[in-house]
PDB file of C-alpha atoms in Angstrom:
ATOM      1  CA  UNK A  83       0.000   0.000   0.000  1.00  0.00           C
ATOM      2  CA  UNK A  84       1.024   3.606  -0.541  1.00  0.00           C
ATOM      3  CA  UNK A  85       2.319   5.063   2.683  1.00  0.00           C
ATOM      4  CA  UNK A  86       0.861   7.604   5.039  1.00  0.00           C
ATOM      5  CA  UNK A  87       1.656   8.765   8.520  1.00  0.00           C
ATOM      6  CA  UNK A  88      -1.075   9.143  11.084  1.00  0.00           C
ATOM      7  CA  UNK A  89      -0.415  10.535  14.510  1.00  0.00           C
ATOM      8  CA  UNK A  90      -0.845   9.901  17.289  1.00  0.00           C
ATOM      9  CA  UNK A  91      -1.198   6.156  16.896  1.00  0.00           C
ATOM     10  CA  UNK A  92      -2.744   5.838  20.347  1.00  0.00           C
ATOM     11  CA  UNK A  93      -4.195   8.511  22.578  1.00  0.00           C
ATOM     12  CA  UNK A  94      -5.985   8.407  25.886  1.00  0.00           C
ATOM     13  CA  UNK A  95      -7.523  11.671  26.968  1.00  0.00           C
ATOM     14  CA  UNK A  96      -9.981  12.956  29.507  1.00  0.00           C
ATOM     15  CA  UNK A  97     -13.472  14.043  28.628  1.00  0.00           C
ATOM     16  CA  UNK A  98     -13.593  17.707  27.723  1.00  0.00           C
ATOM     17  CA  UNK A  99     -10.072  17.869  26.355  1.00  0.00           C
ATOM     18  CA  UNK A 100      -9.273  18.869  22.799  1.00  0.00           C
ATOM     19  CA  UNK A 101      -7.982  16.113  20.545  1.00  0.00           C
ATOM     20  CA  UNK A 102      -6.137  16.687  17.274  1.00  0.00           C
ATOM     21  CA  UNK A 103      -5.467  13.808  14.922  1.00  0.00           C
ATOM     22  CA  UNK A 104      -3.027  14.244  12.069  1.00  0.00           C
ATOM     23  CA  UNK A 105      -2.573  12.695   8.665  1.00  0.00           C
ATOM     24  CA  UNK A 106       0.276  13.064   6.214  1.00  0.00           C
ATOM     25  CA  UNK A 107      -0.617  11.219   3.002  1.00  0.00           C
ATOM     26  CA  UNK A 108       1.656  10.211   0.212  1.00  0.00           C
ATOM     27  CA  UNK A 109       2.367  12.912  -2.319  1.00  0.00           C
ATOM     28  CA  UNK A 110       0.395  12.766  -5.532  1.00  0.00           C
ATOM     29  CA  UNK A 111      -2.939  11.936  -3.986  1.00  0.00           C
ATOM     30  CA  UNK A 112      -6.037  13.942  -4.906  1.00  0.00           C
ATOM     31  CA  UNK A 113      -8.803  12.774  -2.564  1.00  0.00           C
ATOM     32  CA  UNK A 114      -8.358  12.471   1.183  1.00  0.00           C
ATOM     33  CA  UNK A 115     -10.914  10.871   3.495  1.00  0.00           C
ATOM     34  CA  UNK A 116     -11.422  10.636   7.240  1.00  0.00           C
ATOM     35  CA  UNK A 117     -13.213   7.515   8.499  1.00  0.00           C
ATOM     36  CA  UNK A 118     -14.201   6.471  11.995  1.00  0.00           C
ATOM     37  CA  UNK A 119     -14.495   2.850  13.081  1.00  0.00           C
ATOM     38  CA  UNK A 120     -16.413   1.655  16.120  1.00  0.00           C
ATOM     39  CA  UNK A 121     -17.846  -1.682  17.133  1.00  0.00           C
ATOM     40  CA  UNK A 122     -21.372  -0.320  17.137  1.00  0.00           C
ATOM     41  CA  UNK A 123     -21.384   1.699  13.930  1.00  0.00           C
ATOM     42  CA  UNK A 124     -18.676   0.081  11.833  1.00  0.00           C
ATOM     43  CA  UNK A 125     -16.803   2.257   9.337  1.00  0.00           C
ATOM     44  CA  UNK A 126     -18.276   5.707   8.849  1.00  0.00           C
ATOM     45  CA  UNK A 127     -17.106   8.354   6.409  1.00  0.00           C
ATOM     46  CA  UNK A 128     -16.749  11.633   8.293  1.00  0.00           C
ATOM     47  CA  UNK A 129     -15.468  14.034   5.645  1.00  0.00           C
ATOM     48  CA  UNK A 130     -13.467  14.069   2.445  1.00  0.00           C
ATOM     49  CA  UNK A 131     -11.372  16.560   0.527  1.00  0.00           C
ATOM     50  CA  UNK A 132     -10.503  16.936  -3.134  1.00  0.00           C
ATOM     51  CA  UNK A 133      -7.297  18.825  -3.806  1.00  0.00           C
ATOM     52  CA  UNK A 134      -7.414  20.213  -0.258  1.00  0.00           C
ATOM     53  CA  UNK A 135     -11.003  21.493  -0.577  1.00  0.00           C
ATOM     54  CA  UNK A 136     -13.682  19.943   1.677  1.00  0.00           C
ATOM     55  CA  UNK A 137     -16.301  18.329  -0.544  1.00  0.00           C
ATOM     56  CA  UNK A 138     -18.687  16.564   1.815  1.00  0.00           C
ATOM     57  CA  UNK A 139     -18.734  16.862   5.587  1.00  0.00           C
ATOM     58  CA  UNK A 140     -22.202  15.408   6.069  1.00  0.00           C
ATOM     59  CA  UNK A 141     -20.745  12.531   8.037  1.00  0.00           C
ATOM     60  CA  UNK A 142     -19.239  14.745  10.720  1.00  0.00           C
ATOM     61  CA  UNK A 143     -21.278  13.811  13.779  1.00  0.00           C
ATOM     62  CA  UNK A 144     -21.435  17.147  15.573  1.00  0.00           C
ATOM     63  CA  UNK A 145     -20.063  20.655  15.638  1.00  0.00           C
ATOM     64  CA  UNK A 146     -17.461  19.391  18.065  1.00  0.00           C
ATOM     65  CA  UNK A 147     -15.756  17.801  15.079  1.00  0.00           C
ATOM     66  CA  UNK A 148     -13.809  19.824  12.531  1.00  0.00           C
ATOM     67  CA  UNK A 149     -11.312  18.942   9.808  1.00  0.00           C
ATOM     68  CA  UNK A 150      -8.853  20.954   7.792  1.00  0.00           C
ATOM     69  CA  UNK A 151      -6.444  20.382   4.993  1.00  0.00           C
ATOM     70  CA  UNK A 152      -4.179  23.418   4.883  1.00  0.00           C
ATOM     71  CA  UNK A 153      -1.992  21.925   2.179  1.00  0.00           C
ATOM     72  CA  UNK A 154      -1.673  18.849   0.014  1.00  0.00           C
ATOM     73  CA  UNK A 155       0.515  16.999   2.463  1.00  0.00           C
ATOM     74  CA  UNK A 156      -1.290  17.478   5.753  1.00  0.00           C
ATOM     75  CA  UNK A 157      -4.754  17.156   7.253  1.00  0.00           C
ATOM     76  CA  UNK A 158      -6.125  17.386  10.781  1.00  0.00           C
ATOM     77  CA  UNK A 159      -9.261  16.143  12.483  1.00  0.00           C
ATOM     78  CA  UNK A 160     -10.082  17.975  15.689  1.00  0.00           C
ATOM     79  CA  UNK A 161     -12.550  17.110  18.412  1.00  0.00           C
ATOM     80  CA  UNK A 162     -13.308  19.851  20.923  1.00  0.00           C
ATOM     81  CA  UNK A 163     -14.488  19.078  23.522  1.00  0.00           C
ATOM     82  CA  UNK A 164     -14.038  15.314  23.426  1.00  0.00           C
ATOM     83  CA  UNK A 165     -16.564  12.883  24.917  1.00  0.00           C
ATOM     84  CA  UNK A 166     -16.324   9.185  25.821  1.00  0.00           C
ATOM     85  CA  UNK A 167     -18.558   8.272  22.862  1.00  0.00           C
ATOM     86  CA  UNK A 168     -15.863   9.654  20.550  1.00  0.00           C
ATOM     87  CA  UNK A 169     -13.666   6.689  21.464  1.00  0.00           C
ATOM     88  CA  UNK A 170     -12.901   4.958  18.183  1.00  0.00           C
ATOM     89  CA  UNK A 171     -10.231   4.311  15.603  1.00  0.00           C
ATOM     90  CA  UNK A 172      -9.897   7.187  13.161  1.00  0.00           C
ATOM     91  CA  UNK A 173      -8.500   6.352   9.747  1.00  0.00           C
ATOM     92  CA  UNK A 174      -7.150   8.663   7.124  1.00  0.00           C
ATOM     93  CA  UNK A 175      -7.496   7.341   3.582  1.00  0.00           C
ATOM     94  CA  UNK A 176      -6.594   8.676   0.169  1.00  0.00           C
ATOM     95  CA  UNK A 177      -6.804   8.040  -3.518  1.00  0.00           C
ATOM     96  CA  UNK A 178      -3.547   7.783  -5.357  1.00  0.00           C
ATOM     97  CA  UNK A 179      -4.355   8.335  -9.056  1.00  0.00           C
ATOM     98  CA  UNK A 180      -1.473   6.279 -10.414  1.00  0.00           C
ATOM     99  CA  UNK A 181      -3.107   3.346  -8.638  1.00  0.00           C
ATOM    100  CA  UNK A 182      -6.489   3.989 -10.245  1.00  0.00           C
ATOM    101  CA  UNK A 183      -9.619   4.346  -8.166  1.00  0.00           C
ATOM    102  CA  UNK A 184      -8.244   2.424  -5.197  1.00  0.00           C
ATOM    103  CA  UNK A 185      -8.505   4.006  -1.766  1.00  0.00           C
ATOM    104  CA  UNK A 186      -5.651   3.269   0.645  1.00  0.00           C
ATOM    105  CA  UNK A 187      -5.914   3.480   4.400  1.00  0.00           C
ATOM    106  CA  UNK A 188      -3.476   4.704   6.984  1.00  0.00           C
ATOM    107  CA  UNK A 189      -2.740   2.740  10.124  1.00  0.00           C
ATOM    108  CA  UNK A 190      -5.237   4.671  12.187  1.00  0.00           C
ATOM    109  CA  UNK A 191      -5.312   6.674  15.388  1.00  0.00           C
ATOM    110  CA  UNK A 192      -6.773   4.759  18.337  1.00  0.00           C
ATOM    111  CA  UNK A 193      -8.576   7.262  20.559  1.00  0.00           C
ATOM    112  CA  UNK A 194      -9.897   6.560  24.027  1.00  0.00           C
ATOM    113  CA  UNK A 195     -11.766   9.283  25.889  1.00  0.00           C
ATOM    114  CA  UNK A 196     -12.248   8.566  29.583  1.00  0.00           C
TER     115      UNK A 196
ATOM    116  CA  UNK B  96     -28.713   6.115  -1.046  1.00  0.00           C
ATOM    117  CA  UNK B  97     -26.100   3.470  -1.529  1.00  0.00           C
ATOM    118  CA  UNK B  98     -25.838   0.668   0.988  1.00  0.00           C
ATOM    119  CA  UNK B  99     -23.834  -2.513   1.376  1.00  0.00           C
ATOM    120  CA  UNK B 100     -25.012  -5.646   3.166  1.00  0.00           C
ATOM    121  CA  UNK B 101     -22.825  -8.391   4.510  1.00  0.00           C
ATOM    122  CA  UNK B 102     -25.109 -11.066   5.825  1.00  0.00           C
ATOM    123  CA  UNK B 103     -22.539 -13.197   7.607  1.00  0.00           C
ATOM    124  CA  UNK B 104     -21.383 -11.368  10.708  1.00  0.00           C
ATOM    125  CA  UNK B 105     -19.305 -14.201  12.134  1.00  0.00           C
ATOM    126  CA  UNK B 106     -17.883 -17.204  10.335  1.00  0.00           C
ATOM    127  CA  UNK B 107     -15.877 -20.008  11.908  1.00  0.00           C
ATOM    128  CA  UNK B 108     -14.019 -22.470   9.708  1.00  0.00           C
ATOM    129  CA  UNK B 109     -11.368 -25.097  10.063  1.00  0.00           C
ATOM    130  CA  UNK B 110      -8.154 -24.833   8.101  1.00  0.00           C
ATOM    131  CA  UNK B 111      -8.435 -26.050   4.496  1.00  0.00           C
ATOM    132  CA  UNK B 112     -12.172 -25.384   4.405  1.00  0.00           C
ATOM    133  CA  UNK B 113     -13.577 -23.311   1.579  1.00  0.00           C
ATOM    134  CA  UNK B 114     -14.775 -19.790   2.217  1.00  0.00           C
ATOM    135  CA  UNK B 115     -17.511 -17.707   0.693  1.00  0.00           C
ATOM    136  CA  UNK B 116     -18.557 -14.373   2.179  1.00  0.00           C
ATOM    137  CA  UNK B 117     -21.629 -12.660   0.848  1.00  0.00           C
ATOM    138  CA  UNK B 118     -21.867  -9.019  -0.185  1.00  0.00           C
ATOM    139  CA  UNK B 119     -24.848  -7.273  -1.733  1.00  0.00           C
ATOM    140  CA  UNK B 120     -25.132  -3.617  -2.609  1.00  0.00           C
ATOM    141  CA  UNK B 121     -27.940  -1.311  -3.544  1.00  0.00           C
ATOM    142  CA  UNK B 122     -27.209   1.117  -6.326  1.00  0.00           C
ATOM    143  CA  UNK B 123     -28.556   1.100  -9.831  1.00  0.00           C
ATOM    144  CA  UNK B 124     -25.716   2.744 -11.661  1.00  0.00           C
ATOM    145  CA  UNK B 125     -22.102   1.938 -12.399  1.00  0.00           C
ATOM    146  CA  UNK B 126     -20.209   0.798  -9.328  1.00  0.00           C
ATOM    147  CA  UNK B 127     -16.685   0.032  -8.289  1.00  0.00           C
ATOM    148  CA  UNK B 128     -16.437  -2.812  -5.765  1.00  0.00           C
ATOM    149  CA  UNK B 129     -13.800  -3.668  -3.209  1.00  0.00           C
ATOM    150  CA  UNK B 130     -12.941  -6.168  -0.528  1.00  0.00           C
ATOM    151  CA  UNK B 131     -10.699  -5.069   2.302  1.00  0.00           C
ATOM    152  CA  UNK B 132      -9.233  -7.159   5.103  1.00  0.00           C
ATOM    153  CA  UNK B 133      -8.422  -5.963   8.606  1.00  0.00           C
ATOM    154  CA  UNK B 134      -6.172  -8.176  10.708  1.00  0.00           C
ATOM    155  CA  UNK B 135      -6.519  -7.783  14.482  1.00  0.00           C
ATOM    156  CA  UNK B 136      -5.259  -4.413  15.585  1.00  0.00           C
ATOM    157  CA  UNK B 137      -4.309  -3.305  12.107  1.00  0.00           C
ATOM    158  CA  UNK B 138      -5.585  -1.033   9.357  1.00  0.00           C
ATOM    159  CA  UNK B 139      -7.598  -1.957   6.310  1.00  0.00           C
ATOM    160  CA  UNK B 140      -5.726  -3.537   3.449  1.00  0.00           C
ATOM    161  CA  UNK B 141      -7.052  -4.000  -0.052  1.00  0.00           C
ATOM    162  CA  UNK B 142      -7.681  -7.612  -1.054  1.00  0.00           C
ATOM    163  CA  UNK B 143      -9.142  -7.045  -4.482  1.00  0.00           C
ATOM    164  CA  UNK B 144     -11.207  -4.665  -6.560  1.00  0.00           C
ATOM    165  CA  UNK B 145     -13.560  -4.652  -9.504  1.00  0.00           C
ATOM    166  CA  UNK B 146     -13.951  -1.702 -11.844  1.00  0.00           C
ATOM    167  CA  UNK B 147     -14.956  -3.273 -15.146  1.00  0.00           C
ATOM    168  CA  UNK B 148     -14.222  -6.187 -17.448  1.00  0.00           C
ATOM    169  CA  UNK B 149     -13.980  -9.805 -16.328  1.00  0.00           C
ATOM    170  CA  UNK B 150     -16.460 -10.205 -13.442  1.00  0.00           C
ATOM    171  CA  UNK B 151     -14.222 -12.796 -11.781  1.00  0.00           C
ATOM    172  CA  UNK B 152     -11.509 -10.887  -9.997  1.00  0.00           C
ATOM    173  CA  UNK B 153      -8.433 -12.400  -8.407  1.00  0.00           C
ATOM    174  CA  UNK B 154      -6.764 -10.716  -5.495  1.00  0.00           C
ATOM    175  CA  UNK B 155      -3.924 -11.281  -3.102  1.00  0.00           C
ATOM    176  CA  UNK B 156      -3.436 -14.289  -0.846  1.00  0.00           C
ATOM    177  CA  UNK B 157      -5.525 -16.588  -3.021  1.00  0.00           C
ATOM    178  CA  UNK B 158      -8.771 -14.652  -2.687  1.00  0.00           C
ATOM    179  CA  UNK B 159     -11.156 -14.056  -5.551  1.00  0.00           C
ATOM    180  CA  UNK B 160     -14.540 -12.416  -5.974  1.00  0.00           C
ATOM    181  CA  UNK B 161     -17.267 -12.593  -8.553  1.00  0.00           C
ATOM    182  CA  UNK B 162     -19.369  -9.640  -9.603  1.00  0.00           C
ATOM    183  CA  UNK B 163     -22.897 -10.662 -10.555  1.00  0.00           C
ATOM    184  CA  UNK B 164     -24.628  -7.544 -11.768  1.00  0.00           C
ATOM    185  CA  UNK B 165     -28.100  -9.081 -11.937  1.00  0.00           C
ATOM    186  CA  UNK B 166     -27.878 -10.023  -8.273  1.00  0.00           C
ATOM    187  CA  UNK B 167     -26.094  -6.859  -7.127  1.00  0.00           C
ATOM    188  CA  UNK B 168     -23.576  -9.151  -5.492  1.00  0.00           C
ATOM    189  CA  UNK B 169     -19.817  -9.324  -5.086  1.00  0.00           C
ATOM    190  CA  UNK B 170     -19.069 -12.430  -3.030  1.00  0.00           C
ATOM    191  CA  UNK B 171     -15.592 -13.206  -1.769  1.00  0.00           C
ATOM    192  CA  UNK B 172     -14.192 -16.719  -2.060  1.00  0.00           C
ATOM    193  CA  UNK B 173     -11.130 -18.706  -1.149  1.00  0.00           C
ATOM    194  CA  UNK B 174     -10.855 -22.437  -1.870  1.00  0.00           C
ATOM    195  CA  UNK B 175      -8.791 -23.312   1.195  1.00  0.00           C
ATOM    196  CA  UNK B 176      -8.410 -21.018   4.184  1.00  0.00           C
ATOM    197  CA  UNK B 177      -5.455 -20.837   6.536  1.00  0.00           C
ATOM    198  CA  UNK B 178      -5.224 -19.897  10.177  1.00  0.00           C
ATOM    199  CA  UNK B 179      -3.563 -16.649   9.079  1.00  0.00           C
ATOM    200  CA  UNK B 180      -6.766 -15.637   7.278  1.00  0.00           C
ATOM    201  CA  UNK B 181      -8.373 -14.932  10.637  1.00  0.00           C
ATOM    202  CA  UNK B 182      -9.458 -11.315  10.275  1.00  0.00           C
ATOM    203  CA  UNK B 183     -12.411  -9.077   9.575  1.00  0.00           C
ATOM    204  CA  UNK B 184     -13.466  -8.665   5.966  1.00  0.00           C
ATOM    205  CA  UNK B 185     -15.208  -5.615   4.596  1.00  0.00           C
ATOM    206  CA  UNK B 186     -17.029  -5.206   1.328  1.00  0.00           C
ATOM    207  CA  UNK B 187     -17.200  -1.657  -0.031  1.00  0.00           C
ATOM    208  CA  UNK B 188     -18.710   0.151  -2.970  1.00  0.00           C
ATOM    209  CA  UNK B 189     -18.426   3.515  -4.569  1.00  0.00           C
ATOM    210  CA  UNK B 190     -20.826   4.848  -7.090  1.00  0.00           C
ATOM    211  CA  UNK B 191     -18.392   5.017  -9.960  1.00  0.00           C
ATOM    212  CA  UNK B 192     -18.845   8.747 -10.083  1.00  0.00           C
ATOM    213  CA  UNK B 193     -16.119  11.220  -9.372  1.00  0.00           C
ATOM    214  CA  UNK B 194     -16.422  11.264  -5.594  1.00  0.00           C
ATOM    215  CA  UNK B 195     -14.531   8.028  -4.912  1.00  0.00           C
ATOM    216  CA  UNK B 196     -16.026   7.826  -1.430  1.00  0.00           C
ATOM    217  CA  UNK B 197     -16.465   4.277  -0.184  1.00  0.00           C
ATOM    218  CA  UNK B 198     -19.539   2.927   1.539  1.00  0.00           C
ATOM    219  CA  UNK B 199     -18.702  -0.084   3.695  1.00  0.00           C
ATOM    220  CA  UNK B 200     -20.631  -3.098   4.800  1.00  0.00           C
ATOM    221  CA  UNK B 201     -20.732  -3.993   8.473  1.00  0.00           C
ATOM    222  CA  UNK B 202     -17.947  -6.534   8.106  1.00  0.00           C
ATOM    223  CA  UNK B 203     -17.592 -10.287   8.593  1.00  0.00           C
ATOM    224  CA  UNK B 204     -15.364 -11.663  11.311  1.00  0.00           C
ATOM    225  CA  UNK B 205     -13.658 -14.842  10.184  1.00  0.00           C
ATOM    226  CA  UNK B 206     -12.072 -17.213  12.654  1.00  0.00           C
ATOM    227  CA  UNK B 207     -10.037 -20.048  11.208  1.00  0.00           C
ATOM    228  CA  UNK B 208      -9.283 -22.856  13.623  1.00  0.00           C
ATOM    229  CA  UNK B 209      -5.987 -24.695  13.195  1.00  0.00           C
TER     230      UNK B 209
END
């Protein structure tokens, strides 16, 4: 798979704290996606960008969630304030045109809010 | 709206048994279809994909899938499973339009007993 860096890989935080998840995709991608995975709800698309522009954020659960892509090599997903029900694995994914329409996933950020 | 159904939530097999996991989607237009695998504690990895052409698609690790348009199905198969195939398997679809966003099924947990 094409590489990407997600950070932090694991985070435990207290309810009410701000959480920022980061994604650095491989260069040459055009679409970038943020997914959330939980036992109860499975894999949910939160938001996606095309060439750094947010296209569809209808999956963002609440106003507490926000995402940015200030440049082609970096994206953030912020939760403020965090709640225990936000505990999940958050995946960054991207389309790499030389690989066709395939979407590749990063290794995920495992978030626990206590 | 698009949706993906995976009817088998848990499957338990012995090594060398044959595997077939069901996947049905609802969308009337052109679709791209994918199977991803998630090993315990890891991210999603692409097993195989179908965009067009031969409806029988071969992927990595001996997996294959058959697209049957009339049945809106894309079932995953493997003739002989191994203990190392223990994982969760996700079917996904995108609408074949320019958004590339993936809609996932709820996943099937496969346990292969040695």
